GROMACS .gro file of N, CA and C in nm:
model
  534
    1LYS      N    1  -5.133  19.373   9.571
    1LYS     CA    2  -5.246  19.312   9.628
    1LYS      C    3  -5.371  19.356   9.572
    2TYR      N    4  -5.474  19.285   9.617
    2TYR     CA    5  -5.621  19.264   9.510
    2TYR      C    6  -5.699  19.317   9.605
    3GLN      N    7  -5.749  19.489   9.560
    3GLN     CA    8  -5.830  19.575   9.641
    3GLN      C    9  -5.911  19.645   9.536
    4ILE      N   10  -5.930  19.589   9.414
    4ILE     CA   11  -6.037  19.662   9.326
    4ILE      C   12  -6.162  19.628   9.355
    5ARG      N   13  -6.240  19.727   9.321
    5ARG     CA   14  -6.401  19.699   9.352
    5ARG      C   15  -6.440  19.828   9.226
    6TYR      N   16  -6.531  19.765   9.156
    6TYR     CA   17  -6.608  19.817   9.037
    6TYR      C   18  -6.756  19.861   9.075
    7GLU      N   19  -6.781  19.949   8.998
    7GLU     CA   20  -6.943  19.977   8.997
    7GLU      C   21  -6.987  19.983   8.870
    8ALA      N   22  -7.075  19.886   8.847
    8ALA     CA   23  -7.115  19.817   8.735
    8ALA      C   24  -7.194  19.932   8.636
    9VAL      N   25  -7.229  20.025   8.680
    9VAL     CA   26  -7.305  20.145   8.597
    9VAL      C   27  -7.244  20.193   8.513
   10ASN      N   28  -7.289  20.204   8.396
   10ASN     CA   29  -7.262  20.286   8.274
   10ASN      C   30  -7.095  20.262   8.259
   11MET      N   31  -7.068  20.132   8.306
   11MET     CA   32  -6.904  20.092   8.242
   11MET      C   33  -6.873  20.022   8.126
   12ILE      N   34  -6.790  20.076   8.037
   12ILE     CA   35  -6.758  19.995   7.962
   12ILE      C   36  -6.674  19.906   7.974
   13VAL      N   37  -6.692  19.785   7.945
   13VAL     CA   38  -6.608  19.669   7.960
   13VAL      C   39  -6.567  19.560   7.856
   14ILE      N   40  -6.466  19.562   7.814
   14ILE     CA   41  -6.422  19.492   7.708
   14ILE      C   42  -6.334  19.351   7.743
   15ALA      N   43  -6.386  19.255   7.689
   15ALA     CA   44  -6.340  19.108   7.722
   15ALA      C   45  -6.248  19.039   7.593
   16ASP      N   46  -6.124  18.994   7.631
   16ASP     CA   47  -6.053  18.906   7.548
   16ASP      C   48  -6.131  18.741   7.561
   17THR      N   49  -6.059  18.643   7.506
   17THR     CA   50  -6.143  18.511   7.501
   17THR      C   51  -6.110  18.418   7.585
   18THR      N   52  -5.972  18.410   7.654
   18THR     CA   53  -5.956  18.320   7.743
   18THR      C   54  -6.033  18.347   7.867
   19PRO      N   55  -6.068  18.466   7.941
   19PRO     CA   56  -6.122  18.484   8.054
   19PRO      C   57  -6.278  18.444   8.012
   20ILE      N   58  -6.315  18.465   7.912
   20ILE     CA   59  -6.489  18.410   7.861
   20ILE      C   60  -6.497  18.240   7.873
   21ILE      N   61  -6.372  18.195   7.808
   21ILE     CA   62  -6.380  18.017   7.808
   21ILE      C   63  -6.344  17.980   7.944
   22THR      N   64  -6.288  18.050   8.045
   22THR     CA   65  -6.263  18.002   8.170
   22THR      C   66  -6.373  18.018   8.250
   23LEU      N   67  -6.455  18.100   8.238
   23LEU     CA   68  -6.570  18.132   8.300
   23LEU      C   69  -6.664  18.055   8.254
   24MET      N   70  -6.669  17.989   8.107
   24MET     CA   71  -6.774  17.917   8.108
   24MET      C   72  -6.753  17.752   8.124
   25LYS      N   73  -6.622  17.723   8.118
   25LYS     CA   74  -6.537  17.572   8.171
   25LYS      C   75  -6.598  17.576   8.339
   26LEU      N   76  -6.595  17.685   8.428
   26LEU     CA   77  -6.644  17.680   8.548
   26LEU      C   78  -6.813  17.695   8.578
   27GLN      N   79  -6.852  17.721   8.449
   27GLN     CA   80  -7.015  17.730   8.434
   27GLN      C   81  -7.056  17.860   8.539
   28ARG      N   82  -6.976  17.972   8.495
   28ARG     CA   83  -6.975  18.074   8.597
   28ARG      C   84  -6.991  18.202   8.498
   29LEU      N   85  -7.021  18.191   8.396
   29LEU     CA   86  -7.021  18.330   8.256
   29LEU      C   87  -7.121  18.421   8.330
   30ASP      N   88  -7.229  18.376   8.411
   30ASP     CA   89  -7.314  18.499   8.467
   30ASP      C   90  -7.260  18.561   8.561
   31LEU      N   91  -7.127  18.558   8.604
   31LEU     CA   92  -7.058  18.649   8.674
   31LEU      C   93  -7.032  18.792   8.629
   32LEU      N   94  -6.995  18.758   8.481
   32LEU     CA   95  -6.987  18.899   8.425
   32LEU      C   96  -7.113  18.971   8.421
   33GLU      N   97  -7.221  18.934   8.384
   33GLU     CA   98  -7.366  19.011   8.365
   33GLU      C   99  -7.358  19.052   8.549
   34LYS      N  100  -7.372  18.974   8.629
   34LYS     CA  101  -7.386  18.991   8.752
   34LYS      C  102  -7.287  19.129   8.797
   35LEU      N  103  -7.165  19.121   8.776
   35LEU     CA  104  -7.057  19.233   8.796
   35LEU      C  105  -7.048  19.349   8.710
   36PHE      N  106  -7.100  19.350   8.548
   36PHE     CA  107  -7.093  19.444   8.467
   36PHE      C  108  -7.199  19.472   8.414
   37ASP      N  109  -7.320  19.369   8.383
   37ASP     CA  110  -7.477  19.419   8.319
   37ASP      C  111  -7.425  19.358   8.172
   38THR      N  112  -7.308  19.433   8.107
   38THR     CA  113  -7.302  19.409   7.969
   38THR      C  114  -7.127  19.413   7.946
   39VAL      N  115  -7.101  19.305   7.882
   39VAL     CA  116  -6.959  19.317   7.818
   39VAL      C  117  -6.919  19.311   7.688
   40ILE      N  118  -6.849  19.397   7.641
   40ILE     CA  119  -6.838  19.385   7.499
   40ILE      C  120  -6.740  19.308   7.475
   41MET      N  121  -6.704  19.235   7.331
   41MET     CA  122  -6.628  19.169   7.302
   41MET      C  123  -6.601  19.199   7.152
   42PRO      N  124  -6.480  19.255   7.086
   42PRO     CA  125  -6.470  19.250   6.929
   42PRO      C  126  -6.487  19.119   6.857
   43HIS      N  127  -6.508  19.175   6.728
   43HIS     CA  128  -6.562  19.061   6.618
   43HIS      C  129  -6.443  18.919   6.658
   44ALA      N  130  -6.300  18.939   6.682
   44ALA     CA  131  -6.245  18.828   6.660
   44ALA      C  132  -6.252  18.755   6.796
   45VAL      N  133  -6.244  18.818   6.889
   45VAL     CA  134  -6.323  18.743   7.022
   45VAL      C  135  -6.454  18.649   6.994
   46TYR      N  136  -6.544  18.711   6.906
   46TYR     CA  137  -6.653  18.644   6.897
   46TYR      C  138  -6.633  18.506   6.820
   47GLU      N  139  -6.561  18.523   6.701
   47GLU     CA  140  -6.501  18.416   6.609
   47GLU      C  141  -6.430  18.334   6.696
   48GLU      N  142  -6.365  18.344   6.758
   48GLU     CA  143  -6.242  18.263   6.824
   48GLU      C  144  -6.345  18.185   6.900
   49LEU      N  145  -6.443  18.234   6.973
   49LEU     CA  146  -6.537  18.168   7.079
   49LEU      C  147  -6.651  18.081   7.014
   50ILE      N  148  -6.672  18.077   6.876
   50ILE     CA  149  -6.776  18.009   6.820
   50ILE      C  150  -6.748  17.946   6.691
   51SER      N  151  -6.576  17.937   6.656
   51SER     CA  152  -6.561  17.887   6.533
   51SER      C  153  -6.496  17.727   6.569
   52ASN      N  154  -6.486  17.724   6.697
   52ASN     CA  155  -6.433  17.554   6.713
   52ASN      C  156  -6.580  17.478   6.726
   53THR      N  157  -6.581  17.374   6.613
   53THR     CA  158  -6.726  17.288   6.599
   53THR      C  159  -6.717  17.159   6.712
   54ASN      N  160  -6.614  17.163   6.777
   54ASN     CA  161  -6.580  17.045   6.889
   54ASN      C  162  -6.677  17.114   7.028
   55TYR      N  163  -6.692  17.248   7.012
   55TYR     CA  164  -6.785  17.289   7.108
   55TYR      C  165  -6.917  17.349   7.083
   56PRO      N  166  -7.000  17.285   7.038
   56PRO     CA  167  -7.140  17.308   6.961
   56PRO      C  168  -7.217  17.374   7.111
   57ASP      N  169  -7.205  17.335   7.209
   57ASP     CA  170  -7.295  17.355   7.326
   57ASP      C  171  -7.256  17.512   7.355
   58GLU      N  172  -7.127  17.529   7.369
   58GLU     CA  173  -7.026  17.674   7.396
   58GLU      C  174  -7.071  17.760   7.309
   59LYS      N  175  -7.093  17.729   7.184
   59LYS     CA  176  -7.116  17.838   7.059
   59LYS      C  177  -7.233  17.873   7.079
   60GLN      N  178  -7.327  17.792   7.133
   60GLN     CA  179  -7.483  17.834   7.136
   60GLN      C  180  -7.488  17.940   7.234
   61MET      N  181  -7.409  17.906   7.374
   61MET     CA  182  -7.440  17.950   7.491
   61MET      C  183  -7.387  18.116   7.433
   62ILE      N  184  -7.262  18.126   7.364
   62ILE     CA  185  -7.195  18.269   7.308
   62ILE      C  186  -7.302  18.298   7.237
   63VAL      N  187  -7.338  18.257   7.150
   63VAL     CA  188  -7.453  18.329   7.029
   63VAL      C  189  -7.598  18.385   7.102
   64GLU      N  190  -7.629  18.313   7.182
   64GLU     CA  191  -7.746  18.339   7.255
   64GLU      C  192  -7.734  18.447   7.386
   65CYS      N  193  -7.599  18.464   7.433
   65CYS     CA  194  -7.589  18.522   7.541
   65CYS      C  195  -7.621  18.669   7.542
   66PRO      N  196  -7.738  18.712   7.619
   66PRO     CA  197  -7.779  18.837   7.611
   66PRO      C  198  -7.715  18.984   7.649
   67PHE      N  199  -7.582  18.932   7.753
   67PHE     CA  200  -7.495  19.042   7.817
   67PHE      C  201  -7.378  19.089   7.744
   68LEU      N  202  -7.331  18.957   7.641
   68LEU     CA  203  -7.216  18.971   7.563
   68LEU      C  204  -7.280  19.040   7.436
   69LYS      N  205  -7.192  19.147   7.415
   69LYS     CA  206  -7.255  19.228   7.289
   69LYS      C  207  -7.096  19.241   7.223
   70ARG      N  208  -7.136  19.225   7.049
   70ARG     CA  209  -7.041  19.275   6.993
   70ARG      C  210  -7.003  19.381   6.937
   71LEU      N  211  -6.875  19.438   6.903
   71LEU     CA  212  -6.839  19.580   6.854
   71LEU      C  213  -6.725  19.552   6.750
   72GLU      N  214  -6.720  19.619   6.671
   72GLU     CA  215  -6.605  19.617   6.579
   72GLU      C  216  -6.509  19.737   6.615
   73VAL      N  217  -6.382  19.705   6.588
   73VAL     CA  218  -6.283  19.824   6.597
   73VAL      C  219  -6.271  19.908   6.489
   74SER      N  220  -6.283  20.029   6.509
   74SER     CA  221  -6.287  20.119   6.397
   74SER      C  222  -6.117  20.132   6.323
   75ASN      N  223  -6.008  20.153   6.450
   75ASN     CA  224  -5.886  20.157   6.396
   75ASN      C  225  -5.837  20.026   6.370
   76ARG      N  226  -5.839  19.966   6.217
   76ARG     CA  227  -5.783  19.838   6.192
   76ARG      C  228  -5.611  19.858   6.181
   77GLN      N  229  -5.559  19.946   6.184
   77GLN     CA  230  -5.401  19.994   6.159
   77GLN      C  231  -5.365  19.945   6.331
   78SER      N  232  -5.436  19.993   6.424
   78SER     CA  233  -5.386  19.952   6.554
   78SER      C  234  -5.387  19.833   6.574
   79ILE      N  235  -5.458  19.724   6.507
   79ILE     CA  236  -5.471  19.583   6.515
   79ILE      C  237  -5.350  19.531   6.463
   80LYS      N  238  -5.353  19.582   6.346
   80LYS     CA  239  -5.223  19.539   6.239
   80LYS      C  240  -5.077  19.553   6.314
   81ILE      N  241  -5.054  19.663   6.396
   81ILE     CA  242  -4.963  19.705   6.488
   81ILE      C  243  -4.941  19.603   6.600
   82LEU      N  244  -5.046  19.585   6.666
   82LEU     CA  245  -5.043  19.517   6.785
   82LEU      C  246  -5.020  19.350   6.718
   83ARG      N  247  -5.070  19.301   6.634
   83ARG     CA  248  -5.047  19.159   6.584
   83ARG      C  249  -4.869  19.156   6.518
   84GLU      N  250  -4.867  19.259   6.427
   84GLU     CA  251  -4.733  19.225   6.344
   84GLU      C  252  -4.624  19.269   6.444
   85VAL      N  253  -4.619  19.369   6.518
   85VAL     CA  254  -4.528  19.453   6.599
   85VAL      C  255  -4.514  19.387   6.722
   86VAL      N  256  -4.605  19.384   6.821
   86VAL     CA  257  -4.598  19.323   6.936
   86VAL      C  258  -4.607  19.160   6.919
   87GLY      N  259  -4.692  19.104   6.845
   87GLY     CA  260  -4.698  18.979   6.829
   87GLY      C  261  -4.808  18.914   6.937
   88LEU      N  262  -4.916  18.976   6.951
   88LEU     CA  263  -5.040  18.947   7.022
   88LEU      C  264  -5.125  18.882   6.909
   89ASP      N  265  -5.245  18.808   6.951
   89ASP     CA  266  -5.314  18.726   6.858
   89ASP      C  267  -5.449  18.815   6.822
   90ALA      N  268  -5.506  18.760   6.710
   90ALA     CA  269  -5.610  18.863   6.675
   90ALA      C  270  -5.695  18.907   6.776
   91GLY      N  271  -5.769  18.823   6.875
   91GLY     CA  272  -5.844  18.852   6.965
   91GLY      C  273  -5.789  18.944   7.093
   92GLU      N  274  -5.671  18.922   7.129
   92GLU     CA  275  -5.594  19.008   7.219
   92GLU      C  276  -5.586  19.136   7.166
   93SER      N  277  -5.543  19.158   7.036
   93SER     CA  278  -5.525  19.269   6.939
   93SER      C  279  -5.632  19.368   6.898
   94GLU      N  280  -5.772  19.304   6.908
   94GLU     CA  281  -5.898  19.346   6.877
   94GLU      C  282  -5.944  19.400   7.023
   95ALA      N  283  -5.914  19.308   7.141
   95ALA     CA  284  -5.961  19.357   7.270
   95ALA      C  285  -5.908  19.484   7.306
   96ILE      N  286  -5.753  19.498   7.284
   96ILE     CA  287  -5.717  19.611   7.326
   96ILE      C  288  -5.726  19.746   7.290
   97ALA      N  289  -5.749  19.702   7.105
   97ALA     CA  290  -5.779  19.836   7.035
   97ALA      C  291  -5.896  19.870   7.087
   98LEU      N  292  -5.995  19.782   7.079
   98LEU     CA  293  -6.127  19.832   7.118
   98LEU      C  294  -6.157  19.890   7.257
   99ALA      N  295  -6.066  19.857   7.341
   99ALA     CA  296  -6.030  19.923   7.482
   99ALA      C  297  -6.004  20.048   7.479
  100LYS      N  298  -5.906  20.083   7.399
  100LYS     CA  299  -5.823  20.199   7.371
  100LYS      C  300  -5.932  20.308   7.314
  101GLU      N  301  -5.979  20.255   7.193
  101GLU     CA  302  -6.049  20.365   7.125
  101GLU      C  303  -6.232  20.372   7.173
  102ASN      N  304  -6.239  20.301   7.258
  102ASN     CA  305  -6.366  20.305   7.350
  102ASN      C  306  -6.337  20.375   7.479
  103HIS      N  307  -6.231  20.407   7.526
  103HIS     CA  308  -6.183  20.475   7.647
  103HIS      C  309  -6.250  20.364   7.770
  104ALA      N  310  -6.267  20.262   7.710
  104ALA     CA  311  -6.313  20.138   7.828
  104ALA      C  312  -6.279  20.181   7.976
  105ASP      N  313  -6.352  20.142   8.021
  105ASP     CA  314  -6.352  20.137   8.211
  105ASP      C  315  -6.242  20.036   8.264
  106LEU      N  316  -6.242  19.911   8.169
  106LEU     CA  317  -6.172  19.780   8.226
  106LEU      C  318  -6.157  19.712   8.099
  107LEU      N  319  -6.074  19.630   8.092
  107LEU     CA  320  -6.050  19.535   8.005
  107LEU      C  321  -5.998  19.407   8.060
  108ILE      N  322  -6.093  19.275   8.034
  108ILE     CA  323  -6.060  19.148   8.074
  108ILE      C  324  -5.978  19.085   8.009
  109ILE      N  325  -5.869  19.049   8.037
  109ILE     CA  326  -5.757  18.973   7.969
  109ILE      C  327  -5.691  18.908   8.046
  110ASP      N  328  -5.651  18.775   8.032
  110ASP     CA  329  -5.571  18.715   8.102
  110ASP      C  330  -5.430  18.692   8.062
  111GLU      N  331  -5.374  18.697   7.893
  111GLU     CA  332  -5.257  18.637   7.881
  111GLU      C  333  -5.122  18.763   7.914
  112ARG      N  334  -5.038  18.701   7.972
  112ARG     CA  335  -4.919  18.770   8.028
  112ARG      C  336  -4.904  18.881   7.949
  113LYS      N  337  -4.885  18.843   7.820
  113LYS     CA  338  -4.803  18.983   7.714
  113LYS      C  339  -4.918  19.059   7.691
  114GLY      N  340  -5.022  18.996   7.658
  114GLY     CA  341  -5.144  19.097   7.641
  114GLY      C  342  -5.171  19.212   7.765
  115ARG      N  343  -5.152  19.150   7.889
  115ARG     CA  344  -5.184  19.219   8.017
  115ARG      C  345  -5.074  19.349   7.994
  116ARG      N  346  -4.956  19.296   7.981
  116ARG     CA  347  -4.822  19.399   7.975
  116ARG      C  348  -4.849  19.516   7.885
  117VAL      N  349  -4.921  19.454   7.735
  117VAL     CA  350  -4.926  19.549   7.631
  117VAL      C  351  -5.036  19.645   7.696
  118ALA      N  352  -5.151  19.606   7.748
  118ALA     CA  353  -5.278  19.696   7.766
  118ALA      C  354  -5.203  19.806   7.882
  119LYS      N  355  -5.143  19.756   7.985
  119LYS     CA  356  -5.127  19.842   8.112
  119LYS      C  357  -5.018  19.937   8.029
  120GLN      N  358  -4.920  19.917   7.932
  120GLN     CA  359  -4.848  20.009   7.880
  120GLN      C  360  -4.942  20.118   7.818
  121MET      N  361  -5.034  20.071   7.753
  121MET     CA  362  -5.128  20.163   7.717
  121MET      C  363  -5.199  20.244   7.797
  122ASP      N  364  -5.213  20.209   7.928
  122ASP     CA  365  -5.263  20.273   8.041
  122ASP      C  366  -5.428  20.239   8.038
  123LEU      N  367  -5.436  20.115   8.011
  123LEU     CA  368  -5.572  20.040   8.009
  123LEU      C  369  -5.563  19.954   8.166
  124LYS      N  370  -5.702  19.984   8.224
  124LYS     CA  371  -5.724  19.903   8.335
  124LYS      C  372  -5.766  19.764   8.321
  125ILE      N  373  -5.703  19.679   8.359
  125ILE     CA  374  -5.738  19.554   8.337
  125ILE      C  375  -5.766  19.468   8.467
  126ILE      N  376  -5.807  19.341   8.427
  126ILE     CA  377  -5.857  19.250   8.556
  126ILE      C  378  -5.865  19.107   8.471
  127GLY      N  379  -5.830  19.000   8.548
  127GLY     CA  380  -5.846  18.873   8.466
  127GLY      C  381  -5.942  18.816   8.520
  128THR      N  382  -5.936  18.663   8.504
  128THR     CA  383  -6.037  18.567   8.556
  128THR      C  384  -6.025  18.550   8.709
  129ILE      N  385  -5.921  18.556   8.758
  129ILE     CA  386  -5.889  18.538   8.899
  129ILE      C  387  -5.965  18.706   8.957
  130GLY      N  388  -5.949  18.809   8.888
  130GLY     CA  389  -5.999  18.915   8.951
  130GLY      C  390  -6.132  18.911   8.953
  131ILE      N  391  -6.196  18.857   8.854
  131ILE     CA  392  -6.319  18.854   8.830
  131ILE      C  393  -6.408  18.767   8.954
  132LEU      N  394  -6.327  18.642   8.984
  132LEU     CA  395  -6.365  18.578   9.098
  132LEU      C  396  -6.377  18.630   9.234
  133LEU      N  397  -6.274  18.707   9.229
  133LEU     CA  398  -6.240  18.798   9.380
  133LEU      C  399  -6.331  18.897   9.375
  134GLN      N  400  -6.369  18.962   9.271
  134GLN     CA  401  -6.442  19.081   9.264
  134GLN      C  402  -6.585  19.005   9.300
  135ALA      N  403  -6.628  18.918   9.255
  135ALA     CA  404  -6.750  18.814   9.261
  135ALA      C  405  -6.779  18.782   9.433
  136PHE      N  406  -6.643  18.761   9.508
  136PHE     CA  407  -6.672  18.699   9.623
  136PHE      C  408  -6.662  18.832   9.687
  137ASP      N  409  -6.619  18.933   9.691
  137ASP     CA  410  -6.608  19.055   9.747
  137ASP      C  411  -6.759  19.115   9.753
  138CYS      N  412  -6.821  19.080   9.647
  138CYS     CA  413  -6.967  19.132   9.642
  138CYS      C  414  -7.080  19.030   9.681
  139ALA      N  415  -7.006  18.922   9.733
  139ALA     CA  416  -7.111  18.823   9.811
  139ALA      C  417  -7.196  18.732   9.679
  140ILE      N  418  -7.142  18.745   9.571
  140ILE     CA  419  -7.212  18.659   9.464
  140ILE      C  420  -7.176  18.524   9.481
  141LEU      N  421  -7.035  18.506   9.518
  141LEU     CA  422  -6.987  18.361   9.551
  141LEU      C  423  -6.965  18.358   9.672
  142SER      N  424  -6.961  18.268   9.728
  142SER     CA  425  -6.957  18.222   9.896
  142SER      C  426  -6.771  18.164   9.883
  143LYS      N  427  -6.735  18.149  10.009
  143LYS     CA  428  -6.592  18.110  10.034
  143LYS      C  429  -6.571  18.018   9.960
  144THR      N  430  -6.672  17.895  10.010
  144THR     CA  431  -6.685  17.777   9.937
  144THR      C  432  -6.676  17.762   9.783
  145GLU      N  433  -6.734  17.848   9.730
  145GLU     CA  434  -6.730  17.844   9.584
  145GLU      C  435  -6.623  17.890   9.544
  146ILE      N  436  -6.552  18.002   9.548
  146ILE     CA  437  -6.445  18.074   9.522
  146ILE      C  438  -6.308  17.974   9.549
  147LEU      N  439  -6.306  17.900   9.641
  147LEU     CA  440  -6.217  17.820   9.704
  147LEU      C  441  -6.193  17.686   9.598
  148SER      N  442  -6.296  17.655   9.557
  148SER     CA  443  -6.339  17.527   9.476
  148SER      C  444  -6.298  17.584   9.320
  149TYR      N  445  -6.341  17.681   9.266
  149TYR     CA  446  -6.304  17.732   9.156
  149TYR      C  447  -6.164  17.761   9.132
  150ALA      N  448  -6.092  17.817   9.241
  150ALA     CA  449  -5.954  17.825   9.219
  150ALA      C  450  -5.886  17.689   9.227
  151GLU      N  451  -5.921  17.636   9.302
  151GLU     CA  452  -5.859  17.479   9.326
  151GLU      C  453  -5.893  17.410   9.193
  152ASN      N  454  -6.026  17.408   9.118
  152ASN     CA  455  -6.017  17.383   8.979
  152ASN      C  456  -5.928  17.453   8.895
  153LEU      N  457  -5.912  17.565   8.872
  153LEU     CA  458  -5.815  17.629   8.762
  153LEU      C  459  -5.678  17.586   8.812
  154LYS      N  460  -5.625  17.559   8.919
  154LYS     CA  461  -5.540  17.565   8.941
  154LYS      C  462  -5.478  17.370   8.885
  155ASN      N  463  -5.574  17.310   8.911
  155ASN     CA  464  -5.560  17.139   8.874
  155ASN      C  465  -5.594  17.111   8.731
  156SER      N  466  -5.655  17.242   8.663
  156SER     CA  467  -5.673  17.235   8.501
  156SER      C  468  -5.581  17.272   8.396
  157ARG      N  469  -5.574  17.272   8.287
  157ARG     CA  470  -5.474  17.313   8.168
  157ARG      C  471  -5.474  17.460   8.198
  158ILE      N  472  -5.580  17.507   8.267
  158ILE     CA  473  -5.550  17.645   8.258
  158ILE      C  474  -5.455  17.700   8.380
  159ARG      N  475  -5.389  17.796   8.336
  159ARG     CA  476  -5.245  17.814   8.409
  159ARG      C  477  -5.301  17.878   8.520
  160ILE      N  478  -5.285  17.870   8.639
  160ILE     CA  479  -5.287  17.946   8.758
  160ILE      C  480  -5.149  17.944   8.837
  161SER      N  481  -5.084  18.018   8.866
  161SER     CA  482  -4.957  18.031   8.923
  161SER      C  483  -5.019  18.013   9.076
  162ASN      N  484  -4.897  17.946   9.133
  162ASN     CA  485  -4.893  17.959   9.299
  162ASN      C  486  -4.933  18.066   9.358
  163THR      N  487  -4.852  18.202   9.304
  163THR     CA  488  -4.895  18.327   9.361
  163THR      C  489  -5.008  18.380   9.355
  164LEU      N  490  -5.078  18.364   9.224
  164LEU     CA  491  -5.220  18.392   9.235
  164LEU      C  492  -5.310  18.291   9.311
  165PHE      N  493  -5.264  18.185   9.313
  165PHE     CA  494  -5.359  18.054   9.398
  165PHE      C  495  -5.352  18.121   9.531
  166GLU      N  496  -5.214  18.181   9.579
  166GLU     CA  497  -5.191  18.209   9.775
  166GLU      C  498  -5.254  18.322   9.747
  167LEU      N  499  -5.275  18.455   9.662
  167LEU     CA  500  -5.376  18.541   9.685
  167LEU      C  501  -5.486  18.521   9.681
  168ILE      N  502  -5.552  18.451   9.620
  168ILE     CA  503  -5.707  18.394   9.657
  168ILE      C  504  -5.709  18.364   9.812
  169LEU      N  505  -5.622  18.252   9.866
  169LEU     CA  506  -5.639  18.221   9.952
  169LEU      C  507  -5.619  18.308  10.060
  170ASN      N  508  -5.528  18.383  10.088
  170ASN     CA  509  -5.494  18.496  10.187
  170ASN      C  510  -5.628  18.614  10.164
  171HIS      N  511  -5.679  18.648  10.042
  171HIS     CA  512  -5.778  18.722  10.037
  171HIS      C  513  -5.908  18.656  10.116
  172VAL      N  514  -5.938  18.558  10.081
  172VAL     CA  515  -6.063  18.476  10.126
  172VAL      C  516  -6.049  18.437  10.281
  173LYS      N  517  -5.913  18.427  10.325
  173LYS     CA  518  -5.908  18.395  10.493
  173LYS      C  519  -5.917  18.533  10.566
  174THR      N  520  -5.917  18.656  10.497
  174THR     CA  521  -5.929  18.768  10.590
  174THR      C  522  -6.079  18.802  10.576
  175GLN      N  523  -6.151  18.716  10.522
  175GLN     CA  524  -6.296  18.767  10.492
  175GLN      C  525  -6.397  18.677  10.609
  176MET      N  526  -6.481  18.718  10.630
  176MET     CA  527  -6.596  18.638  10.739
  176MET      C  528  -6.606  18.529  10.712
  177PRO      N  529  -6.624  18.415  10.782
  177PRO     CA  530  -6.645  18.284  10.753
  177PRO      C  531  -6.772  18.251  10.662
  178ASP      N  532  -6.796  18.188  10.603
  178ASP     CA  533  -6.908  18.126  10.536
  178ASP      C  534  -7.020  18.096  10.617
   0.00000   0.00000   0.00000
């Protein structure tokens, strides 16, 4: 059940690629800044976000984003292990490794396999849906907005399970009306 509340002050928050892309598609990348002030991404995530030449506007958004900061992973061996042994992609591997070595307060990650590995490594995680719920709980998003974004995600190529969709609906229903 969703009950997490975070305090942005002095938090170390690391992000993987997919949540950033999803929030950009929803045109709500600003939620990261409003919730956490600064979000750190490893080099591989940055490269994944800016390397596709089919998305020049998105690339520019990432390059110019003042609250997304880049940081290199020191322990390159941990990345190698996560990629070769566990089978994670570069962005997930670096995000998890960076979160672990910097004792991050939170890792923003959506992919199931990456989330499982992060949990096994005792990292606190949140996904895009958690970000939307947190923004709703902090009155950054209205009931109408969060329901619209959830519907948008459910009907798009971005996978949102019926369980997650129902979680949002149930959580929003328990709150005061707009």
